[in-house]
Coordinates of C-alpha atoms in Angstrom, one line a residue:
X13 CA -5.3 -29.5 -11.5
X14 CA -9.0 -28.8 -11.8
X15 CA -10.0 -29.5 -8.3
X16 CA -12.3 -26.9 -6.6
X17 CA -11.6 -25.9 -3.1
X18 CA -14.5 -25.7 -0.6
X19 CA -14.4 -24.5 3.0
X20 CA -16.2 -25.5 6.2
X21 CA -17.3 -22.2 7.6
X22 CA -21.0 -22.6 7.1
X23 CA -21.2 -20.6 3.9
X24 CA -20.0 -20.9 0.3
X25 CA -16.9 -18.9 -0.3
X26 CA -15.8 -17.7 -3.7
X27 CA -15.3 -20.7 -6.0
X28 CA -11.6 -21.4 -6.7
X29 CA -9.5 -24.1 -8.2
X30 CA -5.8 -24.5 -9.0
X31 CA -5.1 -24.2 -12.7
X32 CA -1.4 -24.8 -12.8
X33 CA 1.9 -24.5 -10.9
X34 CA 4.7 -23.4 -13.1
X35 CA 8.0 -23.2 -11.1
X36 CA 11.0 -21.5 -12.6
X37 CA 12.8 -24.8 -12.6
X38 CA 10.3 -26.1 -15.2
X39 CA 10.3 -22.9 -17.3
X40 CA 14.0 -22.8 -17.7
X41 CA 16.5 -25.6 -18.2
X42 CA 19.8 -25.5 -16.3
X43 CA 21.6 -24.6 -19.6
X44 CA 19.1 -21.7 -20.4
X45 CA 20.0 -18.1 -19.9
X46 CA 17.8 -16.7 -17.2
X47 CA 16.0 -13.6 -18.5
X48 CA 16.6 -10.2 -16.9
X49 CA 15.1 -10.1 -13.5
X50 CA 12.0 -8.0 -12.8
X51 CA 12.5 -4.9 -10.7
X52 CA 11.7 -4.9 -6.9
X53 CA 9.9 -2.3 -4.7
X54 CA 7.3 -1.6 -7.3
X55 CA 3.5 -1.9 -7.6
X56 CA 2.1 -4.8 -9.6
X57 CA 4.2 -5.4 -12.8
X58 CA 1.7 -7.8 -14.5
X59 CA -1.7 -7.5 -16.2
X60 CA -4.1 -9.5 -18.3
X61 CA -6.2 -8.2 -21.1
X62 CA -9.9 -8.5 -20.6
X63 CA -10.6 -9.0 -24.3
X64 CA -7.5 -10.7 -25.8
X65 CA -5.5 -13.7 -24.6
X66 CA -2.5 -11.5 -23.7
X67 CA -0.5 -11.6 -20.5
X68 CA 1.8 -8.7 -19.8
X69 CA 4.9 -8.6 -17.6
X70 CA 7.1 -5.5 -17.2
X71 CA 10.8 -6.4 -17.0
X72 CA 12.9 -3.2 -16.6
X73 CA 12.0 -0.9 -19.5
X74 CA 10.7 -3.8 -21.6
X75 CA 7.2 -5.2 -21.9
X76 CA 7.0 -9.0 -22.2
X77 CA 3.8 -10.3 -23.8
X78 CA 2.7 -14.0 -23.5
X79 CA -0.3 -16.0 -24.7
X80 CA -1.4 -18.3 -21.8
X81 CA -2.4 -21.8 -22.8
X82 CA -5.9 -23.0 -22.1
X83 CA -6.9 -24.4 -19.6
X84 CA -3.7 -24.5 -17.6
X85 CA -2.8 -20.8 -18.2
X86 CA 0.8 -21.9 -18.5
X87 CA 3.1 -19.5 -20.4
X88 CA 6.1 -20.2 -22.5
X89 CA 9.6 -19.8 -21.1
X90 CA 10.3 -16.9 -23.5
X91 CA 7.8 -14.1 -24.3
X92 CA 5.9 -14.2 -27.6
X93 CA 6.6 -10.5 -28.1
X94 CA 8.9 -8.0 -26.5
X95 CA 8.0 -4.3 -26.6
X96 CA 10.8 -1.8 -26.0
X97 CA 9.1 1.1 -24.2
X98 CA 9.9 4.5 -25.8
X99 CA 11.7 7.2 -23.9
X100 CA 10.9 10.9 -23.7
X101 CA 13.8 13.2 -24.5
X102 CA 14.0 14.5 -20.9
X103 CA 16.2 11.6 -19.7
X104 CA 15.1 12.0 -16.0
X105 CA 17.0 10.0 -13.4
X106 CA 15.4 7.1 -11.6
X107 CA 14.0 7.4 -8.1
X108 CA 14.7 3.8 -7.1
X109 CA 17.3 2.6 -9.4
X110 CA 19.5 5.0 -11.4
X111 CA 21.0 2.1 -13.3
X112 CA 17.7 1.5 -14.9
X113 CA 15.7 4.8 -14.7
X114 CA 13.2 3.9 -17.3
X115 CA 12.0 0.7 -15.5
X116 CA 8.3 0.3 -15.1
X117 CA 6.8 0.9 -11.6
X118 CA 3.2 -0.1 -12.4
X119 CA 1.1 -1.7 -15.1
X120 CA -2.7 -1.3 -15.4
X121 CA -5.3 -2.3 -18.0
X122 CA -8.6 -0.5 -18.4
X123 CA -11.1 0.9 -20.9
X124 CA -11.1 4.3 -22.5
X125 CA -14.5 4.3 -24.2
X126 CA -14.7 1.1 -26.2
X127 CA -10.9 0.8 -26.4
X128 CA -8.9 -1.3 -23.9
X129 CA -5.6 0.4 -23.0
X130 CA -2.5 -0.7 -21.2
X131 CA -0.9 2.1 -19.1
X132 CA 2.7 1.9 -17.8
X133 CA 4.3 4.3 -15.3
X134 CA 8.1 4.5 -15.1
X135 CA 10.7 5.3 -12.5
X136 CA 12.0 8.3 -14.6
X137 CA 8.5 9.8 -14.7
X138 CA 7.5 8.6 -18.2
X139 CA 3.9 7.6 -18.8
X140 CA 3.2 5.3 -21.7
X141 CA -0.2 4.1 -22.9
X142 CA -0.8 1.6 -25.7
X143 CA -4.0 0.0 -27.0
X144 CA -4.2 -3.8 -26.4
X145 CA -5.8 -4.1 -29.8
X146 CA -2.5 -2.8 -31.4
X147 CA -0.5 -5.2 -29.3
X148 CA -2.7 -8.2 -30.3
X149 CA -2.3 -7.1 -34.0
X150 CA 1.5 -6.9 -33.6
X151 CA 1.6 -10.3 -32.1
X152 CA -0.5 -11.7 -35.0
X153 CA 2.0 -10.1 -37.5
X154 CA 4.9 -11.9 -35.7
X155 CA 3.0 -15.2 -35.9
X156 CA 2.7 -15.0 -39.6
X157 CA 6.3 -13.7 -40.0
X158 CA 5.6 -10.1 -41.1
X159 CA 7.6 -8.4 -38.4
X160 CA 10.5 -8.9 -36.0
X161 CA 10.4 -10.4 -32.5
X162 CA 11.4 -7.1 -30.7
X163 CA 9.0 -4.3 -31.6
X164 CA 8.4 -0.6 -30.8
X165 CA 4.9 0.6 -31.2
X166 CA 3.6 4.1 -31.2
X167 CA 2.0 5.0 -27.9
X168 CA -1.2 7.1 -28.1
X169 CA -0.1 8.8 -24.8
X170 CA 3.6 9.4 -24.0
X171 CA 4.7 12.1 -21.7
X172 CA 6.8 12.8 -18.5
X173 CA 5.3 13.9 -15.2
X174 CA 8.5 15.2 -13.7
X175 CA 9.5 12.5 -11.4
X176 CA 9.0 8.8 -10.7
X177 CA 5.4 7.9 -11.6
X178 CA 3.3 5.4 -9.7
X179 CA -0.5 5.4 -9.3
X180 CA -2.7 4.9 -12.4
X181 CA -6.5 5.6 -12.7
X182 CA -8.5 5.1 -15.8
X183 CA -12.1 6.3 -16.4
X184 CA -14.1 4.5 -19.1
X185 CA -17.0 6.8 -19.8
X186 CA -15.2 10.1 -19.3
X187 CA -12.1 9.1 -21.2
X188 CA -9.7 10.1 -18.5
X189 CA -6.2 8.8 -17.4
X190 CA -4.7 10.1 -14.1
X191 CA -1.2 9.4 -12.9
X192 CA 0.4 10.2 -9.5
X193 CA 4.1 11.0 -9.1
X194 CA 6.8 11.6 -6.6
X195 CA 6.4 15.3 -7.3
X196 CA 3.6 14.8 -4.7
X197 CA 1.1 15.8 -7.5
X198 CA -1.4 14.0 -9.7
X199 CA -1.7 14.7 -13.4
X200 CA -5.1 14.1 -15.1
X201 CA -5.2 13.7 -18.9
X202 CA -8.6 14.4 -20.5
X203 CA -8.8 13.2 -24.1
X204 CA -10.9 15.4 -26.5
X205 CA -14.2 13.8 -27.1
X206 CA -14.7 12.9 -30.8
X207 CA -17.3 14.5 -33.0
X208 CA -20.6 12.7 -33.4
X209 CA -21.2 11.4 -36.8
X210 CA -23.2 14.3 -38.1
X211 CA -23.4 16.5 -41.2
X212 CA -22.4 19.4 -39.0
X213 CA -18.7 19.0 -38.4
X214 CA -18.7 21.7 -35.7
X215 CA -21.1 19.7 -33.5
X216 CA -18.7 18.7 -30.7
X217 CA -19.8 16.4 -27.9
X218 CA -19.6 17.8 -24.4
X219 CA -19.8 16.0 -21.1
X220 CA -22.2 18.7 -20.0
X221 CA -24.9 17.0 -22.0
X222 CA -27.3 14.5 -20.5
X223 CA -26.4 11.9 -23.1
X224 CA -22.7 11.9 -22.2
X225 CA -22.7 8.1 -22.1
X226 CA -23.9 7.9 -25.7
X227 CA -20.9 9.7 -27.2
X228 CA -19.5 7.6 -30.0
X229 CA -15.8 6.7 -29.9
X230 CA -13.2 7.9 -32.3
X231 CA -9.6 6.8 -32.5
X232 CA -7.7 7.9 -29.4
X233 CA -5.4 10.8 -30.1
X234 CA -2.1 11.5 -28.4
X235 CA -2.2 15.2 -27.9
X236 CA -0.7 15.9 -31.2
X237 CA -1.7 19.6 -30.9
X238 CA -0.3 19.7 -27.4
X239 CA -2.1 19.3 -24.1
X240 CA -4.0 22.4 -23.0
X241 CA -3.2 23.2 -19.3
X242 CA -6.5 23.6 -17.6
X243 CA -4.9 25.5 -14.7
X244 CA -5.5 25.3 -11.0
X245 CA -9.3 25.5 -11.2
X246 CA -9.6 22.0 -12.4
X247 CA -10.6 20.5 -15.8
X248 CA -12.9 22.4 -18.1
X249 CA -16.2 20.7 -19.0
X250 CA -15.6 21.8 -22.6
X251 CA -14.1 18.6 -23.9
X252 CA -13.5 19.7 -27.5
X253 CA -9.7 19.5 -27.1
X254 CA -7.1 17.5 -25.2
X255 CA -6.5 19.0 -21.8
X256 CA -4.7 18.2 -18.6
X257 CA -4.6 19.5 -15.1
X258 CA -2.2 19.0 -12.1
X259 CA -3.7 18.4 -8.7
X260 CA -1.5 19.8 -5.8
X261 CA -2.1 19.2 -2.1
X262 CA -0.2 16.1 -1.0
X263 CA 3.2 16.6 0.6
X264 CA 4.6 13.2 0.1
X265 CA 4.6 10.4 -2.5
X266 CA 1.3 9.1 -3.8
X267 CA 1.4 5.3 -4.6
X268 CA -2.3 4.9 -5.4
X269 CA -5.2 6.7 -7.0
X270 CA -8.6 5.6 -8.4
X271 CA -11.6 7.1 -10.1
X272 CA -15.2 6.5 -9.2
X273 CA -15.6 4.5 -12.4
X274 CA -19.3 3.8 -12.1
X275 CA -22.6 4.8 -13.6
X276 CA -23.0 7.2 -10.6
X277 CA -20.1 9.4 -12.0
X278 CA -20.1 9.1 -15.8
X279 CA -18.3 12.5 -16.0
X280 CA -15.3 11.3 -14.0
X281 CA -15.6 14.1 -11.4
X282 CA -14.4 12.1 -8.4
X283 CA -10.8 11.1 -8.1
X284 CA -9.5 9.5 -4.9
X285 CA -5.8 9.5 -3.9
X286 CA -3.8 8.1 -1.0
X287 CA -0.3 9.2 -0.1
X288 CA 2.4 7.2 1.7
X289 CA 1.5 8.9 5.1
X290 CA -2.0 7.6 4.9
X291 CA -3.9 10.8 3.9
X292 CA -6.8 10.2 1.5
X293 CA -8.0 13.1 -0.7
X294 CA -11.3 13.0 -2.6
X295 CA -10.9 15.4 -5.5
X296 CA -13.8 16.9 -7.6
X297 CA -11.6 17.6 -10.6
X298 CA -14.2 19.6 -12.6
X299 CA -15.1 21.7 -9.6
X300 CA -11.6 22.5 -8.4
X301 CA -12.0 21.3 -4.8
X302 CA -11.0 18.4 -2.6
X303 CA -11.6 17.0 0.9
X304 CA -9.0 15.1 2.9
X305 CA -9.2 12.4 5.5
X306 CA -6.2 11.1 7.6
X307 CA -5.9 7.4 8.5
X308 CA -5.9 8.6 12.2
X309 CA -9.2 10.4 11.6
X310 CA -10.8 7.4 10.0
X311 CA -9.7 5.2 12.9
X312 CA -10.7 7.7 15.6
X313 CA -14.2 8.5 14.3
X314 CA -14.9 4.8 13.7
X315 CA -13.5 3.8 17.1
X316 CA -11.0 1.4 15.6
X317 CA -8.4 0.4 18.3
X318 CA -5.0 1.7 17.4
X319 CA -1.7 -0.2 18.0
X320 CA 0.7 1.9 20.0
X321 CA 3.4 1.5 17.3
X322 CA 1.0 1.7 14.4
X323 CA 2.2 2.7 11.0
X324 CA 0.0 5.1 9.1
X325 CA 1.7 4.4 5.8
X326 CA -0.8 4.3 2.9
X327 CA -0.1 1.8 0.1
X328 CA -3.3 1.3 -1.9
X329 CA -6.9 2.1 -2.2
X330 CA -9.9 1.1 -4.3
X331 CA -13.0 3.1 -5.1
X332 CA -15.9 0.6 -4.8
X333 CA -19.4 0.6 -6.3
X334 CA -22.0 -0.1 -3.6
X335 CA -23.9 -2.2 -6.2
X336 CA -21.0 -4.7 -6.2
X337 CA -21.7 -5.8 -2.6
X338 CA -23.6 -9.1 -2.3
X339 CA -26.7 -9.0 0.0
X340 CA -26.5 -11.7 2.7
X341 CA -28.3 -12.4 6.0
X342 CA -26.2 -14.2 8.5
X343 CA -23.2 -12.6 10.3
X344 CA -20.8 -15.4 9.4
X345 CA -21.7 -14.9 5.7
X346 CA -21.2 -11.2 5.9
X347 CA -17.9 -11.1 7.9
X348 CA -16.6 -14.6 7.6
X349 CA -16.4 -14.9 11.4
X350 CA -18.0 -13.5 14.5
X351 CA -17.0 -9.9 14.2
X352 CA -15.9 -7.7 17.1
X353 CA -17.9 -4.5 17.4
X354 CA -16.1 -1.3 18.3
X355 CA -17.4 2.1 19.5
X356 CA -21.1 1.2 19.7
X357 CA -21.0 -0.6 16.3
X358 CA -19.2 2.1 14.3
X359 CA -16.7 -0.4 13.2
X360 CA -16.3 -4.2 12.9
X361 CA -13.0 -6.0 13.5
X362 CA -12.8 -9.3 11.5
X363 CA -9.2 -10.0 12.3
X364 CA -10.0 -13.4 13.7
X365 CA -11.3 -14.6 10.3
X366 CA -7.6 -14.9 9.2
X367 CA -7.3 -17.9 11.5
X368 CA -10.5 -19.5 10.2
X369 CA -9.7 -19.4 6.4
X370 CA -9.6 -22.9 5.0
X371 CA -6.3 -24.4 3.9
X372 CA -4.2 -21.5 5.3
X373 CA -1.3 -21.5 7.7
X374 CA -0.1 -18.8 10.0
X375 CA 3.4 -20.2 9.7
X376 CA 5.7 -19.4 6.7
X377 CA 6.8 -22.7 5.0
X378 CA 10.5 -21.8 5.1
X379 CA 11.6 -25.4 5.7
X380 CA 9.6 -26.7 2.8
X381 CA 10.5 -24.3 0.0
X382 CA 13.6 -24.4 -2.2
X383 CA 14.6 -21.6 -4.4
X384 CA 16.4 -22.1 -7.7
X385 CA 20.1 -21.2 -7.3
X386 CA 21.0 -17.7 -8.4
X387 CA 17.5 -16.3 -8.7
X388 CA 17.6 -14.2 -5.5
X389 CA 19.4 -10.9 -5.7
X390 CA 22.3 -10.6 -3.4
X391 CA 20.9 -7.7 -1.3
X392 CA 18.0 -9.9 -0.3
X393 CA 20.3 -12.0 1.8
X394 CA 20.6 -9.1 4.3
X395 CA 18.0 -8.6 7.0
X396 CA 17.5 -5.0 6.0
X397 CA 16.9 -3.4 2.6
X398 CA 19.5 -1.4 0.9
X399 CA 17.4 0.7 -1.4
X400 CA 14.3 2.8 -0.9
X401 CA 10.7 2.1 -2.0
X402 CA 8.0 4.7 -2.3
X403 CA 9.6 6.8 0.5
X404 CA 13.2 6.8 1.8
X405 CA 11.9 6.9 5.3
X406 CA 9.9 3.7 4.8
X407 CA 11.9 1.6 7.2
X408 CA 11.3 -2.0 8.1
X409 CA 8.4 -2.2 10.6
X410 CA 8.2 -4.4 13.7
X411 CA 5.3 -6.8 14.0
X412 CA 2.6 -5.8 16.5
X413 CA 1.6 -8.3 19.2
X414 CA -2.0 -9.1 19.4
X415 CA -3.7 -7.2 22.1
X416 CA -1.1 -4.5 22.2
X417 CA -3.5 -1.7 21.7
X418 CA -3.9 1.7 23.4
X419 CA -6.4 4.3 22.3
X420 CA -4.9 7.7 23.2
X421 CA -7.5 10.2 22.0
X422 CA -5.4 13.3 22.9
X423 CA -2.4 11.9 21.1
X424 CA -4.6 11.3 18.1
X425 CA -5.9 14.8 18.1
X426 CA -2.3 16.1 17.9
X427 CA -1.6 13.7 15.0
X428 CA -4.6 14.7 12.9
X429 CA -2.6 17.1 10.9
X430 CA -3.0 15.9 7.3
X431 CA -0.1 15.3 5.0
X432 CA -1.6 17.9 2.6
X433 CA -0.1 21.3 1.9
X434 CA -2.9 23.8 1.8
X435 CA -0.5 26.7 1.3
X436 CA 1.2 25.3 -1.8
X437 CA 1.0 27.8 -4.7
X438 CA -2.3 27.4 -6.7
X439 CA -3.5 24.2 -5.0
X440 CA -7.1 23.1 -5.6
X441 CA -9.1 24.6 -2.8
X442 CA -9.8 22.4 0.1
X443 CA -13.6 22.5 0.6
X444 CA -14.8 23.5 4.0
X445 CA -18.5 22.8 3.4
X446 CA -20.2 19.6 4.1
X447 CA -19.7 17.1 1.2
X448 CA -22.6 15.7 -0.7
X449 CA -23.3 12.0 -0.2
X450 CA -20.4 10.3 -2.0
X451 CA -21.6 7.5 -4.4
X452 CA -18.8 5.1 -3.5
X453 CA -17.1 3.3 -0.7
X454 CA -13.3 3.2 -0.1
X455 CA -11.1 0.3 0.7
X456 CA -7.7 1.7 1.9
X457 CA -4.7 -0.4 2.7
X458 CA -2.0 0.4 5.2
X459 CA 1.1 -1.7 5.4
X460 CA -0.8 -4.8 6.7
X461 CA -4.4 -3.8 7.2
X462 CA -7.3 -3.2 4.8
X463 CA -10.2 -1.0 6.0
X464 CA -13.5 -0.5 4.3
X465 CA -15.2 2.8 5.0
X466 CA -17.3 5.7 3.6
X467 CA -16.4 9.4 3.7
X468 CA -20.2 9.8 4.4
X469 CA -19.5 8.3 7.9
X470 CA -17.1 11.1 8.9
X471 CA -17.8 14.5 10.2
X472 CA -20.1 16.1 12.9
X473 CA -23.3 15.0 11.2
X474 CA -22.3 11.5 10.2
X475 CA -24.1 9.7 13.0
X476 CA -27.5 10.9 11.8
X477 CA -26.6 10.5 8.1
X478 CA -28.6 7.8 6.3
X479 CA -25.5 7.3 4.1
X480 CA -23.1 6.4 7.0
X481 CA -21.9 2.8 7.4
X482 CA -19.7 1.1 10.0
X483 CA -16.1 0.5 8.9
X484 CA -14.7 -3.0 8.5
X485 CA -11.0 -3.8 9.1
X486 CA -8.8 -6.8 9.2
X487 CA -5.4 -6.4 10.9
X488 CA -2.3 -8.1 9.7
X489 CA -4.2 -9.9 7.0
X490 CA -1.3 -11.5 5.1
X491 CA 1.2 -11.9 8.0
X492 CA 2.8 -15.2 8.8
X493 CA 5.3 -16.2 11.5
X494 CA 8.7 -16.1 9.9
X495 CA 11.9 -17.7 11.4
X496 CA 14.9 -15.4 12.0
X497 CA 16.7 -16.9 9.0
X498 CA 14.1 -15.4 6.7
X499 CA 13.7 -12.0 8.3
X500 CA 14.6 -10.4 4.9
X501 CA 11.0 -11.2 3.8
X502 CA 9.7 -8.5 6.1
X503 CA 11.1 -6.0 3.6
X504 CA 8.3 -6.9 1.3
X505 CA 5.4 -6.7 3.8
X506 CA 3.1 -4.1 2.4
X507 CA -0.4 -4.3 0.7
X508 CA 0.9 -2.6 -2.5
X509 CA -1.1 -4.6 -5.1
X510 CA -4.9 -4.6 -5.5
X511 CA -7.5 -5.5 -8.1
X512 CA -11.3 -5.7 -8.2
X513 CA -13.8 -7.7 -10.1
X514 CA -17.0 -5.7 -9.6
X515 CA -19.3 -8.1 -11.5
X516 CA -18.8 -10.8 -8.9
X517 CA -18.1 -8.6 -5.9
X518 CA -14.4 -9.6 -5.5
X519 CA -11.4 -7.7 -4.3
X520 CA -7.8 -9.2 -4.7
X521 CA -5.1 -7.8 -2.3
X522 CA -1.5 -8.9 -2.4
X523 CA 1.9 -8.1 -0.9
X524 CA 5.3 -8.6 -2.4
X525 CA 5.8 -10.8 0.7
X526 CA 4.3 -13.5 -1.5
X527 CA 0.7 -13.9 -0.3
X528 CA -2.6 -12.9 -1.8
X529 CA -6.1 -12.4 -0.2
X530 CA -9.4 -12.9 -2.0
X531 CA -12.2 -10.8 -0.4
X532 CA -15.9 -11.0 -1.0
X533 CA -17.8 -7.7 -0.8
X534 CA -20.9 -8.2 1.3
X535 CA -24.0 -6.3 2.5
X536 CA -26.5 -6.8 5.2
X537 CA -29.6 -7.8 3.4
X538 CA -31.3 -4.9 1.6
X539 CA -29.6 -2.2 3.8
X540 CA -26.6 -0.1 2.9
X541 CA -24.5 -1.6 5.7
X542 CA -21.6 -2.9 3.6
X543 CA -18.6 -5.0 4.7
X544 CA -16.2 -7.6 3.4
X545 CA -15.1 -11.0 4.3
X546 CA -11.9 -12.9 3.8
X547 CA -12.5 -16.0 1.7
X548 CA -9.1 -17.4 0.7
X549 CA -5.4 -16.8 1.3
X550 CA -3.1 -17.9 -1.5
X551 CA -1.0 -19.9 -2.0
X552 CA -2.9 -22.6 -0.1
X553 CA -1.2 -24.3 2.8
X554 CA -1.4 -27.5 0.9
X555 CA 0.6 -25.8 -1.9
X556 CA 3.1 -24.6 0.6
X557 CA 3.4 -28.1 2.0
X558 CA 4.1 -29.3 -1.5
X559 CA 6.9 -26.7 -1.8
X560 CA 5.0 -25.0 -4.6
X561 CA 5.2 -21.5 -3.1
X562 CA 8.4 -19.7 -4.4
X563 CA 10.6 -18.5 -1.6
X564 CA 11.0 -15.1 -3.2
X565 CA 9.1 -11.8 -3.8
X566 CA 5.8 -11.6 -5.6
X567 CA 6.1 -9.0 -8.5
X568 CA 2.6 -9.0 -9.9
X569 CA -1.0 -10.2 -9.8
X570 CA -3.3 -10.2 -12.8
X571 CA -6.9 -11.4 -13.5
X572 CA -8.9 -11.7 -16.7
X573 CA -11.7 -13.9 -18.1
X574 CA -11.0 -17.5 -18.9
X575 CA -10.4 -17.9 -22.7
X576 CA -13.7 -18.2 -24.6
X577 CA -15.9 -16.8 -21.7
X578 CA -17.8 -14.5 -24.0
X579 CA -19.1 -11.0 -23.2
X580 CA -20.4 -12.0 -19.7
X581 CA -17.7 -14.1 -18.2
X582 CA -18.5 -16.3 -15.2
X583 CA -15.0 -17.8 -14.7
X584 CA -11.8 -15.7 -14.2
X585 CA -8.1 -16.6 -14.3
X586 CA -5.9 -15.3 -11.6
X587 CA -2.1 -15.4 -12.2
X588 CA 0.6 -14.8 -9.5
X589 CA 4.1 -14.1 -10.9
X590 CA 7.2 -14.2 -8.7
X591 CA 10.6 -12.7 -8.9
X592 CA 12.1 -16.0 -10.2
X593 CA 9.5 -16.2 -13.0
X594 CA 7.5 -18.9 -11.2
X595 CA 3.7 -18.5 -12.0
X596 CA 0.8 -19.9 -9.9
X597 CA -2.5 -19.8 -11.7
X598 CA -6.0 -20.2 -10.4
X599 CA -9.6 -20.2 -11.7
X600 CA -12.2 -18.3 -9.7
X601 CA -15.9 -17.7 -10.1
X602 CA -19.1 -17.5 -8.1
X603 CA -21.8 -20.1 -8.2
X604 CA -20.2 -21.9 -11.2
X605 CA -18.5 -25.3 -11.5
X606 CA -14.8 -24.9 -11.9
X607 CA -13.8 -28.6 -12.1
X608 CA -15.0 -32.1 -11.9
X609 CA -13.4 -32.8 -8.5
X610 CA -14.3 -31.0 -5.3
X611 CA -11.8 -30.8 -2.5
X612 CA -13.3 -30.3 1.0
X613 CA -10.8 -29.4 3.6

C-alpha cells in the first residue's frame, strides 16, 4: 500500500500514503488468547523512538515494546519485550480505576541533552522515566538469548507526585521534566548539570552562563542524593544538584503541559499548562511568576463567536516555534479554505475546511465496520459512560448545531474568573505587569476545537503590539454524524492526543473517538501572521468504505522517522493504535515521493 494521496484544493497538502492496515483479526487467530486490553479514558498510550526502531504501547502497568517491520510498519501479534513498570512504596489508589491503580495514563518520548528518554505517568501518581538506549540494549540481549522475555529495568527517574499523573513536558537543552497531576499542581524535575571535562573538578556548569547549550552530557542521575526542594520561589539557576519545585495555582485537573522547547528558551524558563476548565497558565519557573488566560478571555479578545452551550474544557496544548510555520502567499494555501474573518480580522474561522478535505466523510461508517467479537468492553454498550475521565464532572456533551452562536459580552465578563487559586498557600506569584513578548505560539484544544493564538495578542496594548497575531480556530474538527445506535462513541469525543513535527511544520491531533487530523502550520509570506490549515483526516473515507476503520476507541498515536532515514529524516511513519489492537500505519513527508503510485481523489 504505497499509494500517495493527493487532493484537489489548488495546493499541495502534506504528502501521505497508507503503509499498512493491520486489523486485530489478522494479528490474532481465533484460538489465540487476546492480550490484556489497554486502559480507556487516558491520554496517548503509544510512542515511537526517534532513534531506535522501537514502538511502545502501555497496557495497564506494563510496557509492551515492538519492532515494526519495514516498510509496512506492521508489528507482531506478541510484543518483543515486556517491561513491568516498578512501583513506589506509597501504593496510592487509582483515580480512574482502583482495580489497576498503577496503569499508565500517558507516554511521551523526548530528549534530555543527547539522551532520548521515555516518560510514563501513572494513575497512582507514579512517574517513571527510562532511556530508550537501555530499552534497545535490553531487547538486543533478549534476541541473543541473554535475558528473559519479561524484564524490569532501573528507571533513572522514579517518584510519586501525590495523585494521578497526566501531563508530561520534556526540555532538551535545560534537562527538565515536568509532570502535572490531579493534585492540581505541576512538579518540575531539574537534573543536576554534569561537570565539564576539566582538571578542576569543582568547575560546575550553570545555566546562567552564555554557553549553556555547550554543556557536555553526563549519565543521567536519578536523584540518588534526594531531590532538593527549590520552594515556592521557583527553580534555582544554580544547577549543581538535582532539584525540584511544585507549581501551585490551578484549582482543577491539568491534563496537558508543554515547555517552550526551542532555541529562544534554552534555559527552559517558560512552561505552559492548561487545566480541564480551559485556563492556560504561562509559568516562568526560574522567576517564580505566571500569567493566566481563560478560554473565554481568548475567545472574547479575538472576537471568536461562542456557542451558547459551549464547553470550556481544556484537553491539550502545544507550545509552537514560530520558525516551524511555512511561509505561503495565497489564502487557500494558508487556511485550506476561504476563511471567515471575525472582529475586524482579529480571528479567522476555518471550520468550513473540514468539508473540503479530500477523501473524508462527515458521516460515521457504522454500517460498514465490523468489530471482532469480545473486544469491546461491556460498559461501552451503554449510551453513557460509567467511569470518570480527567474530571468527574466531565459529562457527555451535546453537539452544537452550526449557526447556533450568541455572543453575550456581559455574560462573558462574569465568566472570566480563572480556574486558578491565587490565595493558595505559597503559590507562585501571578504577575500583574505587562509580559515581555513571548517567543512562542499556543495551540490549545477544547473538547472539539483547536485554536492557534499568541499571548502577545491579549491585553490592553495588544492591538498596537507588533507581536500580536490573529487567532485561527476550527470548530468540531473531528466530528462525524453518528446514528443513535452508536451514541456510545460520543463518550470519547475529546482532543486529548497531540504531537508535533517541527521540522516539517506538522501538528497531529487525535481523539479517542477514532479520528486523527493532520495540520500544516502556515504563515502569510514574510510576516508573523501565523495560522494553520487542515490537510487530512484519518482514516480516509476510502478506508472507512473498505471497513478498515475499527469500530472502537483510539488509544494512541505515535510518529517517528522511517527506518534508515538518517539524522535528517524526510519521511515519517504515523501509527494509530486502537483498543482492539488494530493498527493503521501511514507514511508522511513534505515535498518527497512516498510511493510509486499517486492517487488523485
